[in-house]
Short mmCIF file of C-alpha atoms and ligand atoms in Angstrom, two decimals:
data_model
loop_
_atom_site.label_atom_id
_atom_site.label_comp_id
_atom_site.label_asym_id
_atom_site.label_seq_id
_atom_site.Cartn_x
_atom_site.Cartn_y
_atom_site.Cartn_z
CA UNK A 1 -91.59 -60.87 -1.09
CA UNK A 2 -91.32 -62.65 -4.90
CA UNK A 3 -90.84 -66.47 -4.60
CA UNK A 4 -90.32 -68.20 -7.54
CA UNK A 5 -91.52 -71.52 -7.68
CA UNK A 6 -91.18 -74.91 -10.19
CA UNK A 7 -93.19 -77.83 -9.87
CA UNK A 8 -92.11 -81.30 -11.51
CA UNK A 9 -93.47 -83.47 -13.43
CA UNK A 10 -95.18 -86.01 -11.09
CA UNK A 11 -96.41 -82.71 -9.33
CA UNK A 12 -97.94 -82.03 -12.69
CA UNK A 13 -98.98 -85.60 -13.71
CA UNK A 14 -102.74 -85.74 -14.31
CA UNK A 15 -105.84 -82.78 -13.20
CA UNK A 16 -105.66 -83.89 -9.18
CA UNK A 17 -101.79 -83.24 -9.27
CA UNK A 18 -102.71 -79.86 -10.93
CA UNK A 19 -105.55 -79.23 -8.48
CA UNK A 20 -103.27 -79.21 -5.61
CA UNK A 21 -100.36 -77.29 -7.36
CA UNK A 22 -103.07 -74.76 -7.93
CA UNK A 23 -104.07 -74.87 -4.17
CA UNK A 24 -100.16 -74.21 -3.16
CA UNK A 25 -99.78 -71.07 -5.81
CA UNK A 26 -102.88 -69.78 -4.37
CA UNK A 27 -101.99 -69.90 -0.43
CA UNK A 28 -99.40 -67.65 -0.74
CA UNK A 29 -99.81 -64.03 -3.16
CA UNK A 30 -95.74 -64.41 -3.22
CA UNK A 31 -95.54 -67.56 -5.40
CA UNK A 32 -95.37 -65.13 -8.22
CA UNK A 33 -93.83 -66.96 -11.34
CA UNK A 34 -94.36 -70.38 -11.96
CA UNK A 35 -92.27 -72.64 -13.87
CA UNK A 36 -94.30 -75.94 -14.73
CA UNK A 37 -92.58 -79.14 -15.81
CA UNK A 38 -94.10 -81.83 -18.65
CA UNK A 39 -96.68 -84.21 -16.97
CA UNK A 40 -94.59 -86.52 -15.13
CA UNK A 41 -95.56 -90.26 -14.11
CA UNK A 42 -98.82 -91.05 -12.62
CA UNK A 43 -97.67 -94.39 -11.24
CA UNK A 44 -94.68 -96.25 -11.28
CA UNK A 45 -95.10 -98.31 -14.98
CA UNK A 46 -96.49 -94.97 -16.60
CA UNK A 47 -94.24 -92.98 -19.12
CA UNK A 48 -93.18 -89.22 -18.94
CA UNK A 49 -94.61 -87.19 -21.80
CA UNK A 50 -91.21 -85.96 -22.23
CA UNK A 51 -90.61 -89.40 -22.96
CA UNK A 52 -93.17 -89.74 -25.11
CA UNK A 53 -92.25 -86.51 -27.29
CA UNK A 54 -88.69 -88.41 -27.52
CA UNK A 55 -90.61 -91.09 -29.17
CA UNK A 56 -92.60 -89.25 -31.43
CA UNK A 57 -89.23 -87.39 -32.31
CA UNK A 58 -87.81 -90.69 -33.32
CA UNK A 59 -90.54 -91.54 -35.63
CA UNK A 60 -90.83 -87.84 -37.26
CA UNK A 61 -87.09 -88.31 -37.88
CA UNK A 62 -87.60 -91.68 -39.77
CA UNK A 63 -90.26 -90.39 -41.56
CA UNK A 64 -92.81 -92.43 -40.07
CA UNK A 65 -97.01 -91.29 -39.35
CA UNK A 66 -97.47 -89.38 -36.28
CA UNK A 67 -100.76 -89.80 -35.81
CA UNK A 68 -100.82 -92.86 -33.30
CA UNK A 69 -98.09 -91.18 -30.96
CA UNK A 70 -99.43 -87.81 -30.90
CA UNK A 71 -102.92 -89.57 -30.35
CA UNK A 72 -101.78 -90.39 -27.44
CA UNK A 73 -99.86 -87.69 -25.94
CA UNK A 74 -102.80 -85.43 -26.84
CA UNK A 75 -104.81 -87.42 -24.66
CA UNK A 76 -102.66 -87.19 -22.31
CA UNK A 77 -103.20 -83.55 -21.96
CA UNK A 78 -106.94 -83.83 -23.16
CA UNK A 79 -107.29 -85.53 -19.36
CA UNK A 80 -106.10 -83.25 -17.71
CA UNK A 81 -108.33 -80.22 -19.28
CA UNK A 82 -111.41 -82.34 -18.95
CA UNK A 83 -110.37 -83.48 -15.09
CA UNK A 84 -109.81 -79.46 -14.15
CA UNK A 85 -112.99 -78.83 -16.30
CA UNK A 86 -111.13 -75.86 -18.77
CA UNK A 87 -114.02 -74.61 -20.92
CA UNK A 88 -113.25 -73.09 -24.51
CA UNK A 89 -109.81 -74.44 -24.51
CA UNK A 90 -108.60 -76.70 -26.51
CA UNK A 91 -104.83 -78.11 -27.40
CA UNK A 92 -105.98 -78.86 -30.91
CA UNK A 93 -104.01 -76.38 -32.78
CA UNK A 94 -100.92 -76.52 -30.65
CA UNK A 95 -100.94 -80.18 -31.90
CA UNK A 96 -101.62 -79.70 -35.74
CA UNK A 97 -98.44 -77.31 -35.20
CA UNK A 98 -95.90 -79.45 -33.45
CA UNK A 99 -97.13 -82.25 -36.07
CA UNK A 100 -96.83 -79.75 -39.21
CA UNK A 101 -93.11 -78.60 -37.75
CA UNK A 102 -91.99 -82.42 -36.65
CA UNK A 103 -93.11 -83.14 -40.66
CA UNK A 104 -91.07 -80.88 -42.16
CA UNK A 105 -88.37 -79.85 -39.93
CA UNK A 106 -87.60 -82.92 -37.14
CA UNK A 107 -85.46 -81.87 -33.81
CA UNK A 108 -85.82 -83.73 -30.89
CA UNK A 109 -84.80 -80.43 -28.35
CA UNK A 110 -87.87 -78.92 -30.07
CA UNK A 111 -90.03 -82.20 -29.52
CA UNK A 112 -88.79 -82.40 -26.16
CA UNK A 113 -89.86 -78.80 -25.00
CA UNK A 114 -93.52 -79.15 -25.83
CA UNK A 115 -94.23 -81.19 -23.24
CA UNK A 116 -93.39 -78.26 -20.42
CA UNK A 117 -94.89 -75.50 -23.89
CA UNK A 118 -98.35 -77.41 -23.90
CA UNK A 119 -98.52 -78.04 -19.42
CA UNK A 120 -97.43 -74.26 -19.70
CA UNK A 121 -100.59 -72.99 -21.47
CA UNK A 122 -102.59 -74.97 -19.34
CA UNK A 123 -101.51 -73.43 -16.32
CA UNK A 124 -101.83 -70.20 -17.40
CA UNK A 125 -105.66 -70.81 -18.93
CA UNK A 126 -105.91 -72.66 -15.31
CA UNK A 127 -105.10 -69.91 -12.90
CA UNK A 128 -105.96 -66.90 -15.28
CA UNK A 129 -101.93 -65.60 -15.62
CA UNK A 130 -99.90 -64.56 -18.28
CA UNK A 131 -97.96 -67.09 -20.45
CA UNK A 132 -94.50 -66.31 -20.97
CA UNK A 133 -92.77 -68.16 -23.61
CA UNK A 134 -89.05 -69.29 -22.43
CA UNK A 135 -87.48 -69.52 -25.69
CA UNK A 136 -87.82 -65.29 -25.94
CA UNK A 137 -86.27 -65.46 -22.77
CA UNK A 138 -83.72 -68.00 -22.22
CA UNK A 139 -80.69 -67.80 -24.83
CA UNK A 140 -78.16 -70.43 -25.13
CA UNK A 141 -74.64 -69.80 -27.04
CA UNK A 142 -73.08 -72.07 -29.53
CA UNK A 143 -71.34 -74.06 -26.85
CA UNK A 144 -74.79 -75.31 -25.39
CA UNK A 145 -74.02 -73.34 -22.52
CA UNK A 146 -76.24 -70.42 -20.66
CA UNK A 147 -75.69 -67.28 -22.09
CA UNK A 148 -76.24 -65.61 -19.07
CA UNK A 149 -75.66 -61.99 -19.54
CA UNK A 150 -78.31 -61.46 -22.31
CA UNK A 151 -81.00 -64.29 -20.05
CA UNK A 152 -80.76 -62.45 -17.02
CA UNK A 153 -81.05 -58.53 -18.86
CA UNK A 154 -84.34 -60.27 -20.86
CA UNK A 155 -86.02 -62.26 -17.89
CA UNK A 156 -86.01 -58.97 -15.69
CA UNK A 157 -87.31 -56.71 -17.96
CA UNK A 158 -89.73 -59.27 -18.91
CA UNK A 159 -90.96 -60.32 -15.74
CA UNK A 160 -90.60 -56.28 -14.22
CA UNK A 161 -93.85 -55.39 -14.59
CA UNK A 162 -95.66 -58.66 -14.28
CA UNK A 163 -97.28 -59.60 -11.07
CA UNK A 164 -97.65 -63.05 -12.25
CA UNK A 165 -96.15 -65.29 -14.84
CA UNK A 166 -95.77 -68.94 -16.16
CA UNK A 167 -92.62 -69.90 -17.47
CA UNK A 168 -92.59 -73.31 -18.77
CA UNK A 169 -89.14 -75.02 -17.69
CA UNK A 170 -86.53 -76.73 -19.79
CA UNK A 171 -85.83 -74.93 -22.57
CA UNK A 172 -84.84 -71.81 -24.44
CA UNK A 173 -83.48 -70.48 -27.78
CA UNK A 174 -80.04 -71.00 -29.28
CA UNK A 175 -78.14 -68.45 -31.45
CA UNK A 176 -80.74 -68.93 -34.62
CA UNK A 177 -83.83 -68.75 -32.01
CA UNK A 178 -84.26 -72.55 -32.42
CA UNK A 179 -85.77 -74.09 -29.68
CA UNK A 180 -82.63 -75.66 -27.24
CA UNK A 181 -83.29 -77.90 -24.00
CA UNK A 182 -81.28 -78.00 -21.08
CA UNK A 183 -80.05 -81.76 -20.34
CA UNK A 184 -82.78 -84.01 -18.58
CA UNK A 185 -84.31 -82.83 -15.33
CA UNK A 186 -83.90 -78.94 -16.61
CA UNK A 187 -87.17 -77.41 -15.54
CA UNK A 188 -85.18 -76.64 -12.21
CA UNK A 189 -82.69 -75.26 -13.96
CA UNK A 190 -84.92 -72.44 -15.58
CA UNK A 191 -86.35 -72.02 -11.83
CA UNK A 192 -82.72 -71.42 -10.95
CA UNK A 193 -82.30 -68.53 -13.55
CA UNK A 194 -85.33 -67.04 -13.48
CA UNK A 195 -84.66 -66.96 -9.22
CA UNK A 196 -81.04 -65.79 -9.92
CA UNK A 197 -82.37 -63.03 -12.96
CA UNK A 198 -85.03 -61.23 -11.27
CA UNK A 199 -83.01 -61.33 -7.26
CA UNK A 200 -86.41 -63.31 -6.03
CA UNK A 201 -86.67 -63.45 -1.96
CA UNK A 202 -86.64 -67.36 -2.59
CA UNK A 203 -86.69 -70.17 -4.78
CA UNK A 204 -89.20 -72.71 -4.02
CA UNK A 205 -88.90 -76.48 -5.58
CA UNK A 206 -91.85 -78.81 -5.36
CA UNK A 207 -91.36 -82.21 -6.27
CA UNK A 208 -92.90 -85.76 -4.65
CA UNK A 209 -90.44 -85.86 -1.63
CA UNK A 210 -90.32 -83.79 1.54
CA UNK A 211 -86.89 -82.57 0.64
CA UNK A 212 -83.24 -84.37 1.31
CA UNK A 213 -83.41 -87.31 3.56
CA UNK A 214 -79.99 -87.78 5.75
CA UNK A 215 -79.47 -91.21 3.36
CA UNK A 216 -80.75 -93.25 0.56
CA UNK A 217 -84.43 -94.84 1.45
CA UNK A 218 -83.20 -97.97 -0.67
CA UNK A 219 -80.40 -98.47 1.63
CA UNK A 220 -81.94 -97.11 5.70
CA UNK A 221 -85.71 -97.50 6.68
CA UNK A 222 -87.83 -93.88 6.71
CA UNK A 223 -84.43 -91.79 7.10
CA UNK A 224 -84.54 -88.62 9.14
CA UNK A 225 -84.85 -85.66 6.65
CA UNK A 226 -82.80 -82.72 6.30
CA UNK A 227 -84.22 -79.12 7.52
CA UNK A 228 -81.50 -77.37 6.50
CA UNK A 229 -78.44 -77.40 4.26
CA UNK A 230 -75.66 -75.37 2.90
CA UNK A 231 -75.02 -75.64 -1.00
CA UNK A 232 -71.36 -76.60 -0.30
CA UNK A 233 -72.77 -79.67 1.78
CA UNK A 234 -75.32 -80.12 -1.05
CA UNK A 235 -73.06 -80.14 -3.88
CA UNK A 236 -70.63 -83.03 -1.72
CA UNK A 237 -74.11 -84.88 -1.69
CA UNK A 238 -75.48 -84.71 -4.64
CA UNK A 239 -72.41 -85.66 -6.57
CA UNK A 240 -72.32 -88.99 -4.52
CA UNK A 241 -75.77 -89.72 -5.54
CA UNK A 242 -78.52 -88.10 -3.77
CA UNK A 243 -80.30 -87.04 -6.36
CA UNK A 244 -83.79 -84.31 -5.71
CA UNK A 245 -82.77 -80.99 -7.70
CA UNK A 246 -80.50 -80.47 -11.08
CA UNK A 247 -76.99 -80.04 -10.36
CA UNK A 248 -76.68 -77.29 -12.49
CA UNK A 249 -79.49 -75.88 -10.57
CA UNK A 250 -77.99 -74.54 -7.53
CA UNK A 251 -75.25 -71.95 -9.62
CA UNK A 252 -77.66 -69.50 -10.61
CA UNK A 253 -79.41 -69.06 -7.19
CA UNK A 254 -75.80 -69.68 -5.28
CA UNK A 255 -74.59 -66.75 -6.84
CA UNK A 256 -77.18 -64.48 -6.24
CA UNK A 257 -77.40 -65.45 -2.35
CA UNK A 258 -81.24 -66.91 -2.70
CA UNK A 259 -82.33 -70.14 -1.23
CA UNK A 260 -83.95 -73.13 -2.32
CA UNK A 261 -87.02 -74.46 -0.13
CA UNK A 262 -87.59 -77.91 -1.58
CA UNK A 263 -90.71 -79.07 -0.93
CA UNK A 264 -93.74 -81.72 -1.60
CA UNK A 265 -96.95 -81.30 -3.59
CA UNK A 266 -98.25 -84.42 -1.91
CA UNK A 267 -97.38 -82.72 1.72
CA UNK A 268 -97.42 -79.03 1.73
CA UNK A 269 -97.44 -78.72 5.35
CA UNK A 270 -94.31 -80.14 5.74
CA UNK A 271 -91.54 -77.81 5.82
CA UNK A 272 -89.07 -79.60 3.33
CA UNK A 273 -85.47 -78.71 3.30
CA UNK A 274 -84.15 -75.56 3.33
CA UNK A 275 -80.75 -74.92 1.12
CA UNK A 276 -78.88 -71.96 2.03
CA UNK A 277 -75.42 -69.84 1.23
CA UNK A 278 -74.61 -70.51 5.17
CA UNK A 279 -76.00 -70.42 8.39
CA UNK A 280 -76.24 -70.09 12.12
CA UNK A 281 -78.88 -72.73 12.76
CA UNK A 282 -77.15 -75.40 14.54
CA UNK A 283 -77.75 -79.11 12.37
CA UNK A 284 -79.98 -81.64 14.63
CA UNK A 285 -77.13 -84.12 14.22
CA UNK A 286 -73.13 -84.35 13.79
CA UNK A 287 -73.54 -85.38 10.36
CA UNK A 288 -75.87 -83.99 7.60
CA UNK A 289 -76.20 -86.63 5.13
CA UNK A 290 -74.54 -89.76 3.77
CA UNK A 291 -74.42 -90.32 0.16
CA UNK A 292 -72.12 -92.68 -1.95
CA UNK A 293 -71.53 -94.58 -5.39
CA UNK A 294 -70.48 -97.85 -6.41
CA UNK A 295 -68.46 -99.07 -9.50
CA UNK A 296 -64.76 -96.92 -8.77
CA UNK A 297 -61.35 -98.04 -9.31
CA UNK A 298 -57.84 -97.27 -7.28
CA UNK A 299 -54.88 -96.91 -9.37
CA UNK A 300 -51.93 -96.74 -6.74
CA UNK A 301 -48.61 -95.85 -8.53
CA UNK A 302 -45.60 -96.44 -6.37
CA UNK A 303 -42.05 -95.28 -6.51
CA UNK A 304 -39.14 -95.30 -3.84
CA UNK A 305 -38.44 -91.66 -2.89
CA UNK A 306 -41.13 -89.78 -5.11
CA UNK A 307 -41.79 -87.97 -2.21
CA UNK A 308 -38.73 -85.53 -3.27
CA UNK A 309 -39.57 -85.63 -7.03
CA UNK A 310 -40.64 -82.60 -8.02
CA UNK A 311 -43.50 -82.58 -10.62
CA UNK A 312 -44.16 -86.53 -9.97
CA UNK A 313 -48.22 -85.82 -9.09
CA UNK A 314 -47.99 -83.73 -12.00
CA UNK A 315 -46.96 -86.38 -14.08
CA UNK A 316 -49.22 -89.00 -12.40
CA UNK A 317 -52.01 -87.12 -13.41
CA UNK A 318 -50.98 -85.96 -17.00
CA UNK A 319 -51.48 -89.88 -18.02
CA UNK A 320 -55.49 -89.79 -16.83
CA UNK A 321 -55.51 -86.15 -18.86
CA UNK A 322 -54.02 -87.81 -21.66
CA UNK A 323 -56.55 -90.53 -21.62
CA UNK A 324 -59.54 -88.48 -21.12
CA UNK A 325 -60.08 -89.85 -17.80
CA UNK A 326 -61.49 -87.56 -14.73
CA UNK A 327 -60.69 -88.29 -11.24
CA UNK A 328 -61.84 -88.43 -8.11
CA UNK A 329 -59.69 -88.59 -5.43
CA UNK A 330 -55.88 -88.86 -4.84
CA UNK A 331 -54.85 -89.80 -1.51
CA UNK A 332 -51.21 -90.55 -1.19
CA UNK A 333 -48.60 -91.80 0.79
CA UNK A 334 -44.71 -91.22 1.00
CA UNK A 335 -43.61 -93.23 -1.97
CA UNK A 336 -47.28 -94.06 -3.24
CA UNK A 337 -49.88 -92.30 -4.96
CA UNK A 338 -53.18 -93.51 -5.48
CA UNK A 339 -55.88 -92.56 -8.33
CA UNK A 340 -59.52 -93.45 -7.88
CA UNK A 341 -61.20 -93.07 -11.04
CA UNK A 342 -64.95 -94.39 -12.11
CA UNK A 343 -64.67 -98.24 -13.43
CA UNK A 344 -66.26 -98.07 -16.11
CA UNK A 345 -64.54 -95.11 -18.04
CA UNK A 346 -61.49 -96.38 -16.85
CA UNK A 347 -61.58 -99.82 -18.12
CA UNK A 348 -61.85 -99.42 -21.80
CA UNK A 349 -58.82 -97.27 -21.49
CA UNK A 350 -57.05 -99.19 -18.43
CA UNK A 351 -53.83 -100.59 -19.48
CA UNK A 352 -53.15 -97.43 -21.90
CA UNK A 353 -52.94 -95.24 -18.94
CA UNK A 354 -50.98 -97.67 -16.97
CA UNK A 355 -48.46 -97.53 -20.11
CA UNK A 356 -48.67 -93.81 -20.14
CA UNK A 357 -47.71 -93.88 -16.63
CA UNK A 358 -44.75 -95.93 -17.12
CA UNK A 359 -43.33 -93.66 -19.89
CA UNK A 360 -44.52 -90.38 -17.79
CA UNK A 361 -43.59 -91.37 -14.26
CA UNK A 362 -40.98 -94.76 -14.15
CA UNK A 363 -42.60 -96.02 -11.29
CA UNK A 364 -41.54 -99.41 -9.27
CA UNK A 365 -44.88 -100.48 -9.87
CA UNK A 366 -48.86 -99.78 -10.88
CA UNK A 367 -51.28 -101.68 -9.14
CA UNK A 368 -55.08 -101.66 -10.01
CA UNK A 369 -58.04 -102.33 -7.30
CA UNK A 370 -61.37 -102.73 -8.54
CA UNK A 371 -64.85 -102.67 -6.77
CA UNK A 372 -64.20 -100.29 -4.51
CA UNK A 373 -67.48 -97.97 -3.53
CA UNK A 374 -67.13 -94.46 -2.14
CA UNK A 375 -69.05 -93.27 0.54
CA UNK A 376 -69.04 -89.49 1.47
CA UNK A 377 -70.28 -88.82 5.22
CA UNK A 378 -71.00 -84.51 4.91
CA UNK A 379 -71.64 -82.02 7.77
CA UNK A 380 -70.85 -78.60 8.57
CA UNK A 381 -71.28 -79.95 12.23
CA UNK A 382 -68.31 -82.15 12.04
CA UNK A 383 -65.58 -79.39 11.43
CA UNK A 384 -66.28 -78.70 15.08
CA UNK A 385 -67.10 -81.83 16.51
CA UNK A 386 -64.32 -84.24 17.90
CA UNK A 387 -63.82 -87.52 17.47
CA UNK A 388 -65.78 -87.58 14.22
CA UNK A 389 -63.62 -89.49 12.21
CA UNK A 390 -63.26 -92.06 15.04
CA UNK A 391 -66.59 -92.82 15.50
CA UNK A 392 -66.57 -93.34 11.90
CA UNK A 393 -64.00 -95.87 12.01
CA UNK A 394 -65.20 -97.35 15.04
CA UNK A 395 -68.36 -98.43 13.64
CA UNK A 396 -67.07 -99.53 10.42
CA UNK A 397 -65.10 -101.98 12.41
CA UNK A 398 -68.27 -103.15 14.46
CA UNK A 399 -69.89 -103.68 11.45
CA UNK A 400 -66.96 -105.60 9.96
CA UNK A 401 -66.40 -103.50 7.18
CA UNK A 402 -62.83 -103.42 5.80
CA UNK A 403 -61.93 -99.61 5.21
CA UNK A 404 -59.65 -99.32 1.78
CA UNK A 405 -59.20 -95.62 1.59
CA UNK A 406 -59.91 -92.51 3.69
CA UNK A 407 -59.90 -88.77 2.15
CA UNK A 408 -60.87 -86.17 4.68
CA UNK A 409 -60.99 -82.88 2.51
CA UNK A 410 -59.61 -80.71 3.93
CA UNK A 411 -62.73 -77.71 4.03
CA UNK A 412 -63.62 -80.75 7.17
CA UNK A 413 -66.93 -80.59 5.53
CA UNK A 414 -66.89 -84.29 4.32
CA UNK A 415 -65.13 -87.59 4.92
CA UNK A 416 -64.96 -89.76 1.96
CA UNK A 417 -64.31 -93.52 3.32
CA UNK A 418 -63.72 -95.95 0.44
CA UNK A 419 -64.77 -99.73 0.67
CA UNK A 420 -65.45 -102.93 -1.33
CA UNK A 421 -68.88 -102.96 -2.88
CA UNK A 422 -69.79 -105.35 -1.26
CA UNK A 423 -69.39 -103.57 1.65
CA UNK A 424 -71.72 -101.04 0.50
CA UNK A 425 -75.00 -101.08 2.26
CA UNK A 426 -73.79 -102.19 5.09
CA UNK A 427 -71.20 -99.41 5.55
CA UNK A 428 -74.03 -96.43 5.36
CA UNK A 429 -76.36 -98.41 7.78
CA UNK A 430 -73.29 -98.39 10.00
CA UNK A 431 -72.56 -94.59 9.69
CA UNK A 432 -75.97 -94.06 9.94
CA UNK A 433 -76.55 -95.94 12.95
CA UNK A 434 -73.68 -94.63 14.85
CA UNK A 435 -74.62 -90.66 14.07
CA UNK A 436 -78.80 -90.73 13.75
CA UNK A 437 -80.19 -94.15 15.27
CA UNK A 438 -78.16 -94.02 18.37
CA UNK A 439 -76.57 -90.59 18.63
CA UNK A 440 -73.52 -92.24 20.52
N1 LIG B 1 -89.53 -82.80 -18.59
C1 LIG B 1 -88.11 -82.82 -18.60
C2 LIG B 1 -87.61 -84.20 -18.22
O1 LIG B 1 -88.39 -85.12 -18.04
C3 LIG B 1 -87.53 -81.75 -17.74
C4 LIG B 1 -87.97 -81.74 -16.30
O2 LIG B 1 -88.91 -82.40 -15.92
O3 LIG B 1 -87.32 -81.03 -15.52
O4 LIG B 1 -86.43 -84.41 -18.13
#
């Protein structure tokens, strides 16, 4: 079995983190390649060294002195050799390097990348394994997107006959072989690939939470956590807000039918949450997860009988294209037809669409709600549970929460319920309550 396996930054924050990281990689002969993160936060006021490196970027490109910045981001580093008590290593030239290149030649994707570059050597002086630069492995094309056809041939037949490896996370090369990042959050990203290049048994995440919990801490006390999840019911989630792994993270491994085991540094024995293609294993409750965002808008464009015009959605949606404006959902009725779109893109731009509507559509009339909040309750338990949406409802209206729009897609894998900000909070405890607290 080959299990791939990233650790993030607060996994990686200072020698103790490292101590147990090195404790999980050795339990199991499968973890097999390791893709490291930058040191993360040690405690909540503390600041990322990626952070840092965007900082020092900053100066280099204002041709300020270095020395203070990289001072300190050295000693960042410096810590954790002397905590896991490295002898003849030393970080010294790696530095006089990124200083030299910063000097003459600043780019903050290259500044950015050391931070996972430098925890990479580390790691591989730590645990004795090979280092394996990502930037000879990971291309990007001129679009800034994956270039996956020439990353996947060059990871396998890198990693083939390598029982070990560590891949720092984050970045690669671009066309000219200049270092490139992936956007913030990225090391799981490479995880993904390297997973998706070499057809690894698993992909294992470890990060400073047992996995997905079935809602937002912030909002419900100690939330039940999620064993297992499809991607489908993952990607509904995490593009309402619950935020653990990359977004972009879940394409490589999707497509090559691996799953993700997210799990946490801080509690290895826990089991974490499984994400998988599909499954037999029966969820613990009717719903998986609740997940939702504040700060959306409702356009609702009315007209009498545009029920029988043909191309009248069409239309109603050529005025957001126009104006660069993404949507969300589009419930609609007979003769209306309503647009939720993301407040704050849509307000710069607001009454320009509603004029572009007006020459586009003719309506009777276009009528703009504000502060609405989306809430999406997900579960591949509900498609064959009745009554779900009712129970919804039902405990919306206990809770006194006025319901402004409902859009059950129609996979029956989700149930988006919009309502006023306000509302917010309140809403998911309801939900919650009704599914998890009292399984009624
Ligand atoms: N170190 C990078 C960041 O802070 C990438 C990562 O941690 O995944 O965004």
């Amino acid at each position: 079995m080959t299990k791939v396996v990233k650790f993030g930054g607060s996994s990686l924050a200072d020698a103790t983190q490292f101590k147990k990281v090195a404790n999980i990689i050795k339990a199991d002969s499968d973890r097999r390649y390791i893709i490291p993160s930058a040191p993360g936060k040690r405690f909540d006021d503390d600041t990322k060294v990626t952070d840092m490196l965007i900082k020092l970027y900053k100066l280099a490109a204002k041709g300020k002195n270095l020395d203070n910045q990289i001072k300190k981001i050295k000693k960042r580093y410096d810590d954790i050799i002397e905590g896991l008590e490295i002898k003849d290593f030393s970080l010294d030239d790696e530095f006089k390097e990124i200083k030299a290149e910063l000097e003459y030649n600043p780019t903050e994707d290259f500044a950015a990348s050391r931070g996972e570059y430098l925890n990479g050597l580390i790691m591989a002086k730590y645990l004795g394994y090979e280092f394996v630069d990502p930037k000879d492995i990971i291309f990007f094309n001129e679009e800034h997107g994956l270039n996956s056809y020439k990353t996947e041939k060059r990871v396998a037949e890198c990693l083939k006959d390598k029982k070990h490896a560590i891949i720092p996370g984050f970045y690669g090369s671009d066309k000219e072989g200049q270092v490139m990042t992936f956007s913030r959050g990225g090391s799981d990203i490479t995880g993904s690939i390297i997973a998706g290049a070499i057809k690894a048994d698993v992909y294992e995440n470890w990060t400073d939470v047992s996995g997905f919990l079935a809602a937002d801490p912030r909002i419900i006390e100690n939330p039940v956590g999620i064993d297992m999840i499809t991607y489908r019911e993952l990607r509904e989630l995490s593009y309402m807000g619950a935020s653990v792994l990359h977004e972009d993270a879940i394409f490589p491994v999707r497509s090559a039918g691996i799953p993700i085991n997210i799990r946490n540094t801080n509690r290895p024995e826990d089991d974490g949450t499984w994400i998988v293609e599909s499954t037999a294993h029966k969820p613990e409750y009717v719903i998986t997860g609740i997940a939702g965002k504040k700060g959306f808008c409702a356009v609702s464009i009315t007209k009498a009988l545009m029920n029988a015009e043909i191309g009248f959605g069409h239309k109603v949606l050529q005025a957001f294209e126009e104006n660069n404006i993404s949507f969300e959902h589009m419930p609609s009725g007979i003769d209306t037809m309503t647009v939720v779109v993301h407040e704050d893109e849509f307000l710069t731009k607001e009454q320009k669409v509603v004029s572009t509507i007006h020459r586009l559509t003719d309506p009777d009339s276009v009528e703009i709600e504000s502060d609405l909040a989306l809430i999406a309750v997900v579960g591949r338990g509900m498609k064959s549970t009745r009554g779900t949406a009712g129970r919804i409802f039902a405990a919306l209206s206990h809770a006194n929460v006025n319901v402004r729009m409902i859009d059950q897609g129609s996979s029956e894998l989700n149930i988006i319920i919009g309502v006023e900000n306000d509302d917010f909070e309140k809403a998911i405890k309801a939900i919650y309550d009704i599914f998890v607290t009292t399984r009624l």
